[in-house]
């Protein structure tokens, strides 16, 4: 059972378009992280959101943590080919010990 | 500062064999986590070591084991390999644990034939 579902699974868009990736769960997370992974590489952390309702901006990327800390979204404005990659959300759960649970992933392709 | 180093990068093994993968974390980081990544299941947590102790464990069979040395380097062992163990194995290092920034290595691509 996948605790964190991401949608869409795949996204192919043209340069300059906007997009939103969703990360949903029925579980509550103490914090949520977003990573980007390129082929042949490990995931690289983009941002961590901690507070319910928190919004963080990283240049053209906007991250939001849901009020109930169960979901998150990543919005990219004016996508560029360099944004191509696998986007992963990961929630930190506290179940006696801390555990990082990764989402199913969204593969983004931005064409020139 | 050197990043996370995983060796080897690629491995081909036969069913029934065993394999040992190595991870050298960033200097000063005491937490090392291991993950299995496959196209069907995504990134699945295997276990976390902190100061030579296994602190966290995912839902994998006992064939998957690990250890951490006093210098924080970690090894992961898989015994009696199965075809389904073919995957990219990633290790992540962090200073304190999963809620602090994790730095991933490039992974070891294991193919079981």
mmCIF file of N, CA and C in Angstrom, chain A residues 17-59:
data_model
loop_
_atom_site.group_PDB
_atom_site.id
_atom_site.type_symbol
_atom_site.label_atom_id
_atom_site.label_comp_id
_atom_site.label_asym_id
_atom_site.label_seq_id
_atom_site.Cartn_x
_atom_site.Cartn_y
_atom_site.Cartn_z
ATOM 1 N N UNK A 17 4.889 26.497 -20.446
ATOM 2 C CA UNK A 17 3.611 26.140 -19.818
ATOM 3 C C UNK A 17 3.763 26.060 -18.303
ATOM 4 N N UNK A 18 2.623 26.172 -17.611
ATOM 5 C CA UNK A 18 2.587 25.999 -16.158
ATOM 6 C C UNK A 18 2.074 24.597 -15.834
ATOM 7 N N UNK A 19 2.439 24.088 -14.661
ATOM 8 C CA UNK A 19 1.961 22.772 -14.264
ATOM 9 C C UNK A 19 1.885 22.665 -12.753
ATOM 10 N N UNK A 20 1.059 21.722 -12.296
ATOM 11 C CA UNK A 20 0.953 21.450 -10.863
ATOM 12 C C UNK A 20 1.013 19.951 -10.635
ATOM 13 N N UNK A 21 1.812 19.552 -9.661
ATOM 14 C CA UNK A 21 1.923 18.155 -9.251
ATOM 15 C C UNK A 21 1.334 18.040 -7.854
ATOM 16 N N UNK A 22 0.542 16.995 -7.651
ATOM 17 C CA UNK A 22 -0.135 16.807 -6.369
ATOM 18 C C UNK A 22 0.410 15.582 -5.629
ATOM 19 N N UNK A 23 0.420 15.701 -4.326
ATOM 20 C CA UNK A 23 0.920 14.632 -3.459
ATOM 21 C C UNK A 23 -0.114 14.469 -2.343
ATOM 22 N N UNK A 24 -0.810 13.332 -2.319
ATOM 23 C CA UNK A 24 -1.928 13.158 -1.395
ATOM 24 C C UNK A 24 -1.801 11.923 -0.518
ATOM 25 N N UNK A 25 -2.308 12.031 0.689
ATOM 26 C CA UNK A 25 -2.258 10.920 1.626
ATOM 27 C C UNK A 25 -3.411 11.025 2.618
ATOM 28 N N UNK A 26 -3.726 9.914 3.242
ATOM 29 C CA UNK A 26 -4.704 9.937 4.331
ATOM 30 C C UNK A 26 -3.979 10.030 5.676
ATOM 31 N N UNK A 27 -2.650 9.999 5.622
ATOM 32 C CA UNK A 27 -1.849 10.065 6.846
ATOM 33 C C UNK A 27 -1.341 11.484 7.076
ATOM 34 N N UNK A 28 -1.087 11.782 8.325
ATOM 35 C CA UNK A 28 -0.546 13.087 8.700
ATOM 36 C C UNK A 28 0.972 12.981 8.799
ATOM 37 N N UNK A 29 1.642 13.974 8.261
ATOM 38 C CA UNK A 29 3.102 13.987 8.287
ATOM 39 C C UNK A 29 3.594 15.160 9.114
ATOM 40 N N UNK A 30 4.699 14.957 9.813
ATOM 41 C CA UNK A 30 5.266 16.056 10.594
ATOM 42 C C UNK A 30 5.934 17.079 9.678
ATOM 43 N N UNK A 31 6.408 16.638 8.542
ATOM 44 C CA UNK A 31 6.945 17.547 7.532
ATOM 45 C C UNK A 31 6.920 16.823 6.195
ATOM 46 N N UNK A 32 7.116 17.567 5.130
ATOM 47 C CA UNK A 32 7.087 16.961 3.805
ATOM 48 C C UNK A 32 8.204 17.547 2.960
ATOM 49 N N UNK A 33 8.866 16.682 2.231
ATOM 50 C CA UNK A 33 9.997 17.100 1.408
ATOM 51 C C UNK A 33 9.670 16.844 -0.067
ATOM 52 N N UNK A 34 10.228 17.675 -0.925
ATOM 53 C CA UNK A 34 10.134 17.467 -2.372
ATOM 54 C C UNK A 34 11.545 17.286 -2.937
ATOM 55 N N UNK A 35 11.688 16.273 -3.776
ATOM 56 C CA UNK A 35 12.962 15.966 -4.421
ATOM 57 C C UNK A 35 12.788 15.959 -5.938
ATOM 58 N N UNK A 36 13.891 16.185 -6.652
ATOM 59 C CA UNK A 36 13.926 15.955 -8.091
ATOM 60 C C UNK A 36 15.062 14.984 -8.386
ATOM 61 N N UNK A 37 14.767 14.012 -9.229
ATOM 62 C CA UNK A 37 15.765 13.009 -9.569
ATOM 63 C C UNK A 37 15.950 12.982 -11.080
ATOM 64 N N UNK A 38 17.200 13.043 -11.513
ATOM 65 C CA UNK A 38 17.511 12.957 -12.934
ATOM 66 C C UNK A 38 18.081 11.574 -13.221
ATOM 67 N N UNK A 39 17.970 11.126 -14.476
ATOM 68 C CA UNK A 39 18.431 9.764 -14.818
ATOM 69 C C UNK A 39 19.868 9.514 -14.379
ATOM 70 N N UNK A 40 20.080 8.360 -13.739
ATOM 71 C CA UNK A 40 21.428 7.984 -13.323
ATOM 72 C C UNK A 40 21.924 8.684 -12.077
ATOM 73 N N UNK A 41 21.045 9.454 -11.444
ATOM 74 C CA UNK A 41 21.443 10.196 -10.245
ATOM 75 C C UNK A 41 20.506 9.876 -9.097
ATOM 76 N N UNK A 42 20.948 10.222 -7.882
ATOM 77 C CA UNK A 42 20.058 10.106 -6.742
ATOM 78 C C UNK A 42 19.172 11.332 -6.636
ATOM 79 N N UNK A 43 18.092 11.254 -5.867
ATOM 80 C CA UNK A 43 17.203 12.416 -5.689
ATOM 81 C C UNK A 43 17.935 13.569 -5.007
ATOM 82 N N UNK A 44 17.561 14.787 -5.383
ATOM 83 C CA UNK A 44 18.131 15.983 -4.773
ATOM 84 C C UNK A 44 17.006 16.761 -4.101
ATOM 85 N N UNK A 45 17.217 17.115 -2.837
ATOM 86 C CA UNK A 45 16.185 17.821 -2.078
ATOM 87 C C UNK A 45 15.965 19.223 -2.646
ATOM 88 N N UNK A 46 14.674 19.553 -2.883
ATOM 89 C CA UNK A 46 14.321 20.890 -3.356
ATOM 90 C C UNK A 46 13.861 21.776 -2.194
ATOM 91 N N UNK A 47 12.992 21.211 -1.348
ATOM 92 C CA UNK A 47 12.427 22.022 -0.269
ATOM 93 C C UNK A 47 11.842 21.120 0.809
ATOM 94 N N UNK A 48 11.743 21.634 2.016
ATOM 95 C CA UNK A 48 11.040 20.973 3.109
ATOM 96 C C UNK A 48 9.968 21.932 3.618
ATOM 97 N N UNK A 49 8.730 21.447 3.739
ATOM 98 C CA UNK A 49 7.662 22.242 4.337
ATOM 99 C C UNK A 49 7.252 21.591 5.645
ATOM 100 N N UNK A 50 7.033 22.412 6.637
ATOM 101 C CA UNK A 50 6.853 21.897 7.990
ATOM 102 C C UNK A 50 5.486 22.246 8.593
ATOM 103 N N UNK A 51 5.024 23.445 8.323
ATOM 104 C CA UNK A 51 3.803 23.937 8.968
ATOM 105 C C UNK A 51 2.606 23.776 8.036
ATOM 106 N N UNK A 52 1.463 23.328 8.580
ATOM 107 C CA UNK A 52 0.253 23.218 7.774
ATOM 108 C C UNK A 52 -0.097 24.554 7.151
ATOM 109 N N UNK A 53 -0.382 24.564 5.843
ATOM 110 C CA UNK A 53 -0.707 25.803 5.151
ATOM 111 C C UNK A 53 0.502 26.561 4.630
ATOM 112 N N UNK A 54 1.681 26.069 4.941
ATOM 113 C CA UNK A 54 2.916 26.765 4.539
ATOM 114 C C UNK A 54 3.074 26.782 3.027
ATOM 115 N N UNK A 55 3.544 27.912 2.526
ATOM 116 C CA UNK A 55 3.857 28.068 1.111
ATOM 117 C C UNK A 55 5.314 28.506 0.996
ATOM 118 N N UNK A 56 6.070 27.800 0.164
ATOM 119 C CA UNK A 56 7.472 28.187 -0.058
ATOM 120 C C UNK A 56 7.701 28.363 -1.549
ATOM 121 N N UNK A 57 8.478 29.399 -1.886
ATOM 122 C CA UNK A 57 8.791 29.647 -3.290
ATOM 123 C C UNK A 57 10.276 29.501 -3.517
ATOM 124 N N UNK A 58 10.597 28.840 -4.617
ATOM 125 C CA UNK A 58 11.984 28.642 -5.011
ATOM 126 C C UNK A 58 12.037 28.998 -6.493
ATOM 127 N N UNK A 59 12.323 30.288 -6.768
ATOM 128 C CA UNK A 59 12.319 30.809 -8.141
ATOM 129 C C UNK A 59 10.973 30.523 -8.798
#
